[in-house]
Coordinates of C-alpha atoms in Angstrom, one line a residue:
M1 CA -7.3 -9.4 30.0
E2 CA -5.2 -7.7 27.3
H3 CA -3.3 -9.4 24.6
I4 CA -0.7 -7.8 22.3
L5 CA -0.6 -9.6 19.0
Q6 CA 2.8 -11.1 18.2
C7 CA 4.0 -13.2 15.3
K8 CA 4.9 -16.1 17.6
A9 CA 1.2 -16.3 18.7
I10 CA -0.1 -16.8 15.1
A11 CA -1.5 -20.2 14.2
K12 CA -3.8 -21.3 11.4
T13 CA -7.2 -22.9 11.3
Q14 CA -7.5 -26.1 9.4
G15 CA -9.8 -26.3 6.3
G16 CA -11.7 -23.1 7.3
S17 CA -13.5 -24.9 10.2
V18 CA -14.0 -23.7 13.7
I19 CA -11.3 -25.2 16.0
N20 CA -9.9 -24.8 19.5
R21 CA -12.8 -23.2 21.4
D22 CA -11.3 -23.8 24.8
N23 CA -10.7 -20.1 25.4
A24 CA -13.9 -18.9 23.7
A25 CA -15.3 -15.7 25.2
F26 CA -19.0 -16.4 24.7
D27 CA -20.5 -13.9 27.1
A28 CA -17.7 -11.4 26.9
T29 CA -17.1 -8.2 25.0
V30 CA -13.9 -8.0 23.0
T31 CA -12.2 -4.7 22.3
V32 CA -9.5 -4.3 19.6
C33 CA -7.4 -1.2 19.2
C34 CA -5.1 -0.8 16.3
T35 CA -3.3 2.3 15.0
A36 CA -2.1 3.9 11.8
R37 CA 0.9 2.7 9.8
L38 CA 3.3 4.9 8.0
H39 CA 4.3 3.6 4.6
L40 CA 7.9 4.6 4.0
G41 CA 8.3 3.4 0.4
F42 CA 8.3 0.6 -2.1
F43 CA 11.6 -0.9 -3.2
D44 CA 11.1 -2.4 -6.7
L45 CA 8.2 -1.5 -9.0
E46 CA 9.9 -3.1 -12.0
G47 CA 10.0 -6.7 -10.9
G48 CA 13.0 -7.8 -12.9
A49 CA 14.4 -9.9 -10.0
G50 CA 11.2 -12.0 -9.8
R51 CA 9.5 -10.1 -7.0
R52 CA 7.6 -6.8 -7.2
F53 CA 6.9 -4.0 -4.7
G54 CA 8.6 -4.8 -1.4
S55 CA 8.2 -2.1 1.3
F56 CA 8.8 -0.9 4.8
G57 CA 6.9 1.1 7.3
L58 CA 6.3 1.7 11.0
S59 CA 3.4 1.9 13.6
L60 CA 2.2 5.2 15.0
D61 CA 0.1 5.7 18.2
Q62 CA -2.5 7.8 16.3
P63 CA -4.8 8.0 14.5
A64 CA -6.4 4.8 15.9
T65 CA -9.3 2.5 15.2
R66 CA -11.1 1.0 18.1
L67 CA -14.0 -1.5 18.0
T68 CA -15.9 -3.8 20.3
A69 CA -17.5 -7.1 19.4
R70 CA -19.8 -9.5 21.2
H71 CA -22.2 -12.4 20.4
A72 CA -25.7 -11.3 19.4
E73 CA -29.0 -12.6 18.1
E74 CA -28.4 -11.0 14.7
N75 CA -25.5 -9.4 12.9
R76 CA -25.3 -5.6 13.6
V77 CA -22.5 -3.2 12.8
S78 CA -22.5 0.4 13.9
G79 CA -20.2 3.5 13.9
P80 CA -17.9 5.0 11.3
E81 CA -16.8 2.7 8.5
K82 CA -19.7 0.3 9.4
D83 CA -20.2 -0.8 5.8
R84 CA -16.6 -1.8 5.4
A85 CA -16.7 -3.6 8.7
A86 CA -19.9 -5.4 7.8
H87 CA -18.3 -6.7 4.7
Y88 CA -15.3 -8.0 6.7
L89 CA -17.6 -9.6 9.2
A90 CA -19.5 -11.5 6.5
A91 CA -16.3 -12.7 4.9
M92 CA -14.8 -13.9 8.2
R93 CA -18.0 -15.8 9.2
G94 CA -17.8 -17.6 5.9
H95 CA -14.0 -18.2 6.1
L96 CA -14.2 -19.6 9.6
G97 CA -17.5 -21.4 9.2
L98 CA -19.1 -19.5 12.1
P99 CA -22.8 -20.1 12.5
G100 CA -23.3 -17.4 15.2
H101 CA -24.1 -13.7 15.0
Y102 CA -22.2 -10.7 16.2
A103 CA -22.7 -7.1 17.2
I104 CA -19.7 -4.9 16.3
E105 CA -19.5 -1.2 17.4
I106 CA -16.8 1.0 15.9
G107 CA -16.1 3.7 18.5
Q108 CA -13.3 5.3 16.6
A109 CA -11.9 4.9 13.1
M110 CA -8.8 6.4 11.5
P111 CA -9.2 8.4 8.3
S112 CA -9.9 6.3 5.2
H113 CA -7.9 6.8 2.0
A114 CA -5.3 8.9 3.7
G115 CA -2.3 6.6 3.2
L116 CA -2.4 5.3 6.8
G117 CA -3.5 1.7 6.1
S118 CA -7.0 2.1 7.6
G119 CA -8.6 -0.6 5.5
T120 CA -6.1 -3.4 6.5
Q121 CA -6.2 -2.4 10.1
L122 CA -10.0 -2.4 10.3
A123 CA -10.1 -5.8 8.5
L124 CA -7.6 -7.4 10.8
A125 CA -9.3 -5.9 13.9
V126 CA -12.7 -7.5 12.9
A127 CA -10.9 -10.8 12.3
A128 CA -9.1 -10.7 15.6
A129 CA -12.2 -9.8 17.5
L130 CA -14.1 -12.8 16.1
R131 CA -11.2 -15.2 16.7
R132 CA -11.0 -14.1 20.3
L133 CA -14.7 -14.4 20.9
E134 CA -14.6 -17.9 19.5
G135 CA -11.3 -19.0 21.2
L136 CA -9.6 -19.4 17.8
P137 CA -5.8 -18.8 17.3
Y138 CA -4.9 -15.5 15.6
D139 CA -3.9 -15.7 11.9
P140 CA -3.5 -12.1 10.6
R141 CA -1.7 -13.2 7.5
G142 CA -4.3 -15.8 6.5
D143 CA -7.2 -13.4 7.4
A144 CA -5.6 -10.6 5.3
Q145 CA -5.6 -12.9 2.3
C146 CA -9.2 -13.9 2.9
L147 CA -10.2 -10.3 3.2
E148 CA -8.2 -9.2 0.1
R149 CA -5.7 -7.1 2.0
G150 CA -2.0 -7.1 1.5
A151 CA -2.1 -7.3 -2.3
R152 CA 1.0 -5.1 -2.7
S153 CA 2.4 -4.6 0.8
G154 CA 2.7 -6.8 3.8
I155 CA 3.7 -4.1 6.3
G156 CA 0.2 -3.5 7.5
I157 CA -0.1 -7.2 8.5
G158 CA 3.3 -7.2 10.2
L159 CA 2.7 -3.9 12.1
F160 CA -0.7 -5.2 13.3
T161 CA 1.0 -8.2 14.9
R162 CA 4.2 -6.6 16.1
G163 CA 4.5 -2.9 15.7
G164 CA 7.9 -1.2 15.4
L165 CA 9.4 -1.0 11.9
V166 CA 8.9 -3.9 9.5
V167 CA 10.2 -4.8 6.1
D168 CA 8.5 -7.1 3.6
G169 CA 9.9 -8.9 0.6
G170 CA 7.4 -8.0 -2.1
R171 CA 5.1 -10.2 -4.1
G172 CA 6.4 -13.3 -5.9
K173 CA 4.6 -16.0 -7.8
R174 CA 2.5 -17.1 -4.8
A175 CA -1.0 -15.7 -4.4
E176 CA -0.5 -14.6 -0.8
P177 CA 0.7 -11.5 1.1
P178 CA 4.4 -10.6 0.9
P179 CA 6.6 -12.3 3.5
L180 CA 7.9 -10.4 6.5
L181 CA 11.7 -10.1 6.4
A182 CA 12.7 -8.0 9.3
R183 CA 11.4 -6.1 12.3
L184 CA 13.3 -3.5 14.3
E185 CA 12.5 -1.4 17.4
V186 CA 12.2 2.4 16.9
P187 CA 13.6 4.7 19.6
E188 CA 10.9 5.8 22.0
A189 CA 12.1 9.4 21.9
W190 CA 11.6 9.9 18.2
R191 CA 8.5 11.7 17.0
V192 CA 6.6 11.8 13.7
L193 CA 4.7 14.8 12.5
L194 CA 1.7 13.9 10.4
V195 CA 0.2 16.5 8.1
L196 CA -3.2 15.5 6.8
D197 CA -5.3 17.2 4.1
P198 CA -9.0 16.5 4.9
G199 CA -10.0 18.0 1.6
R200 CA -8.3 15.3 -0.5
A201 CA -8.1 11.5 -0.7
G202 CA -5.4 9.1 -1.8
F203 CA -5.9 6.5 -4.5
S204 CA -7.5 3.2 -3.6
G205 CA -9.3 0.2 -5.2
P206 CA -9.7 0.4 -9.0
Q207 CA -8.3 3.9 -9.1
E208 CA -5.1 2.7 -7.5
R209 CA -4.8 -0.3 -9.9
S210 CA -5.3 2.1 -12.9
A211 CA -2.6 4.4 -11.6
F212 CA -0.1 1.6 -11.2
D213 CA -0.9 0.3 -14.7
A214 CA -0.5 3.8 -16.2
L215 CA 2.9 4.4 -14.7
G216 CA 4.8 1.5 -16.2
P217 CA 7.9 -0.2 -14.8
M218 CA 10.3 1.6 -12.6
D219 CA 13.9 2.1 -13.9
P220 CA 16.0 -0.8 -12.5
A221 CA 18.6 1.8 -11.5
V222 CA 16.1 3.6 -9.4
S223 CA 15.0 0.4 -7.7
G224 CA 18.7 -0.5 -7.0
A225 CA 19.3 2.9 -5.5
I226 CA 16.2 2.6 -3.2
C227 CA 17.2 -0.9 -2.1
R228 CA 20.7 0.3 -1.3
L229 CA 19.4 3.2 0.7
V230 CA 17.2 0.8 2.7
L231 CA 19.7 -1.9 3.4
M232 CA 22.9 0.1 3.7
Q233 CA 21.6 3.3 5.3
A234 CA 18.1 3.4 6.7
L235 CA 18.1 0.1 8.6
P236 CA 21.6 0.4 10.0
A237 CA 21.0 4.0 11.1
L238 CA 17.8 2.8 12.9
A239 CA 19.7 0.0 14.6
E240 CA 22.2 2.6 15.8
Q241 CA 19.5 5.1 16.7
D242 CA 21.0 7.6 14.3
L243 CA 18.1 9.8 13.3
A244 CA 20.1 12.0 10.9
G245 CA 21.3 9.0 8.9
F246 CA 17.8 7.4 9.0
G247 CA 16.0 10.6 8.0
S248 CA 18.5 11.3 5.2
A249 CA 17.8 7.9 3.7
I250 CA 14.0 8.2 4.1
T251 CA 14.0 11.6 2.3
A252 CA 16.1 10.2 -0.6
I253 CA 13.8 7.2 -0.9
Q254 CA 10.8 9.3 -0.9
N255 CA 12.2 11.7 -3.5
H256 CA 12.8 8.7 -5.8
A257 CA 9.2 7.4 -5.2
G258 CA 7.7 10.8 -5.5
D259 CA 9.3 11.4 -8.9
Y260 CA 8.0 8.0 -10.1
F261 CA 4.5 8.6 -8.9
A262 CA 4.3 12.2 -9.9
P263 CA 2.6 11.6 -13.3
S264 CA -0.3 10.0 -11.5
Q265 CA -0.6 12.2 -8.4
G266 CA 0.4 15.5 -9.8
G267 CA 3.8 15.9 -8.2
R268 CA 5.8 14.4 -5.4
F269 CA 2.8 15.0 -3.1
T270 CA -0.8 14.3 -3.8
S271 CA -1.8 17.4 -1.9
P272 CA -0.1 20.7 -2.9
L273 CA -0.9 22.1 0.6
V274 CA 0.8 19.1 2.2
G275 CA 3.8 19.5 -0.1
D276 CA 4.1 23.2 1.0
A277 CA 4.0 22.1 4.6
M278 CA 6.7 19.5 4.0
R279 CA 9.0 22.1 2.5
V280 CA 8.5 24.4 5.5
L281 CA 9.3 21.5 7.9
A282 CA 12.4 20.6 6.0
E283 CA 13.6 24.3 6.1
A284 CA 13.0 24.3 9.8
G285 CA 15.2 21.3 10.4
A286 CA 12.9 18.3 10.2
T287 CA 14.3 15.1 8.5
G288 CA 12.8 12.0 6.9
I289 CA 10.4 14.0 4.8
G290 CA 7.8 12.1 2.7
Q291 CA 4.3 11.0 1.9
S292 CA 2.7 7.8 3.2
S293 CA 1.6 5.6 0.4
W294 CA -0.6 7.6 -2.1
G295 CA -1.2 10.2 0.6
P296 CA -2.4 12.8 0.9
T297 CA -0.8 12.5 4.3
G298 CA 2.7 13.8 4.6
F299 CA 5.2 13.0 7.4
A300 CA 8.5 14.3 8.9
F301 CA 10.7 13.0 11.8
A302 CA 11.9 14.8 14.8
A303 CA 14.4 13.7 17.5
N304 CA 12.2 14.2 20.4
E305 CA 8.9 15.8 21.6
P306 CA 10.2 19.4 22.2
E307 CA 11.8 19.4 18.7
A308 CA 8.5 18.1 17.2
N309 CA 6.5 20.8 19.1
R310 CA 8.9 23.5 17.8
L311 CA 8.4 22.2 14.2
A312 CA 4.6 22.1 14.7
L313 CA 4.6 25.6 16.0
N314 CA 6.4 26.7 12.9
L315 CA 3.5 25.4 10.8
Q316 CA 0.9 27.0 13.0
Q317 CA 2.6 30.4 13.0
R318 CA 2.5 30.4 9.2
G319 CA -1.2 29.7 9.3
M320 CA -0.8 26.3 7.5
T321 CA -2.9 24.4 10.0
K322 CA -6.0 26.4 9.1
R323 CA -6.6 24.0 6.2
L324 CA -4.5 21.1 7.3
D325 CA -4.6 18.7 10.3
L326 CA -1.4 18.2 12.2
L327 CA -0.5 15.4 14.6
V328 CA 2.6 14.8 16.6
C329 CA 2.9 11.0 17.0
R330 CA 4.9 8.5 18.9
V331 CA 6.1 5.2 17.2
L332 CA 4.6 2.1 18.7
N333 CA 6.8 -0.9 19.3
Q334 CA 3.9 -3.2 19.9
G335 CA 1.1 -4.6 17.8
A336 CA -2.7 -4.2 18.1
T337 CA -4.2 -4.9 21.5
V338 CA -7.1 -7.2 22.2
T339 CA -8.9 -6.8 25.5
V340 CA -11.6 -9.1 26.9
A341 CA -14.1 -7.8 29.5

C-alpha cells in the first residue's frame, strides 16, 4: 500500500508518547522515497518586519533518497548517510517513546551539502518510516523541530508533505519551523536542469551559521524588491503557467540573493564552474537561472523536455559536463511516498 504524504493527513502525538497503534505494521517493511528540493530564494534577511528569512522552493523527481525500515532485535543502519540516519533514528525513538528496535537500510541517498535539502528529507524519511511501522499519525512539522531541521526554511517540510511549489512565512518569535503560506501546482511539461559540482560542497552547520553572521542584515530595499518579485510576478506567472514571466522573476531574485551572499561564497555562485555553465545556459535561451541554497548546485528552467535536452546538449558540446554533473528533472506535484510490503 502506497501513501503520499499530504498536509491534511498530519496529526500530532500527545506528550511524546506512543499512540494509535491500530494500523501498526509490526511484521512489515516500510519503504520511504523522497526527492530533492530546489530552494528558489529567501525573502527577507533583515527581519525589520518581525520575521526573518521566508523562502520558496519546489520538488524535483531527482536526485532521490530511498530507505527501508523494519522491526529488528537491535538497531542497525546501513547504506550511504548511515551515521546521519542513525542519529535521526535515536532522536525519534526518544521523541516518540519507542521501546523497540529497528533496521534501516538506505538504498539511495541524494548528494549531501549540495543545496538540495538532503538532510531534512532524510530526517523526515526516517521519522515517517518509524511512524508508519508503529501506526502513528504523520507529523513532519513536529518531527522536523525534534530533529533540528527547518531552522531557517520551512519549504523542505512542506515539499516532503505535498510537493509542487511552496512558500513559507519565515521565522518569527516562536521556536518552531516557519509556517507554510501557499502551495501551487507546477506545469508537468516544465523541466529543470540541475548542474552539480561534485568537487565542491555548500555551507552547512556551524559554517553556515558563521556565514550568515558575517554577512550582516540585508538592505530593506532589496528585501522589498524580492518580496514584490515573488508576490507580484513569480507566483502569478506560475498560476498562469507563464514560464517566461516566472523565469524572469526567479533570475532577478537569484541575482539579488547572489549579490548578497557573494562575500561569503566568492561570487553569485559557490562554484565558478557552475557559474560558467549557468551563463552558457542563459545565452542559449534558458530562464530562471540561479543557485539552490548555498549551492554548489545551479539550476535553470526549460519549457519542455526537448528544449531541456537542447540546452543540455549545448553544455555537453562545450565539454562542460566533463567536470560537472548534469540532470534534466521533472517537477513533482506530490509529496514523499510511503509504501508498506
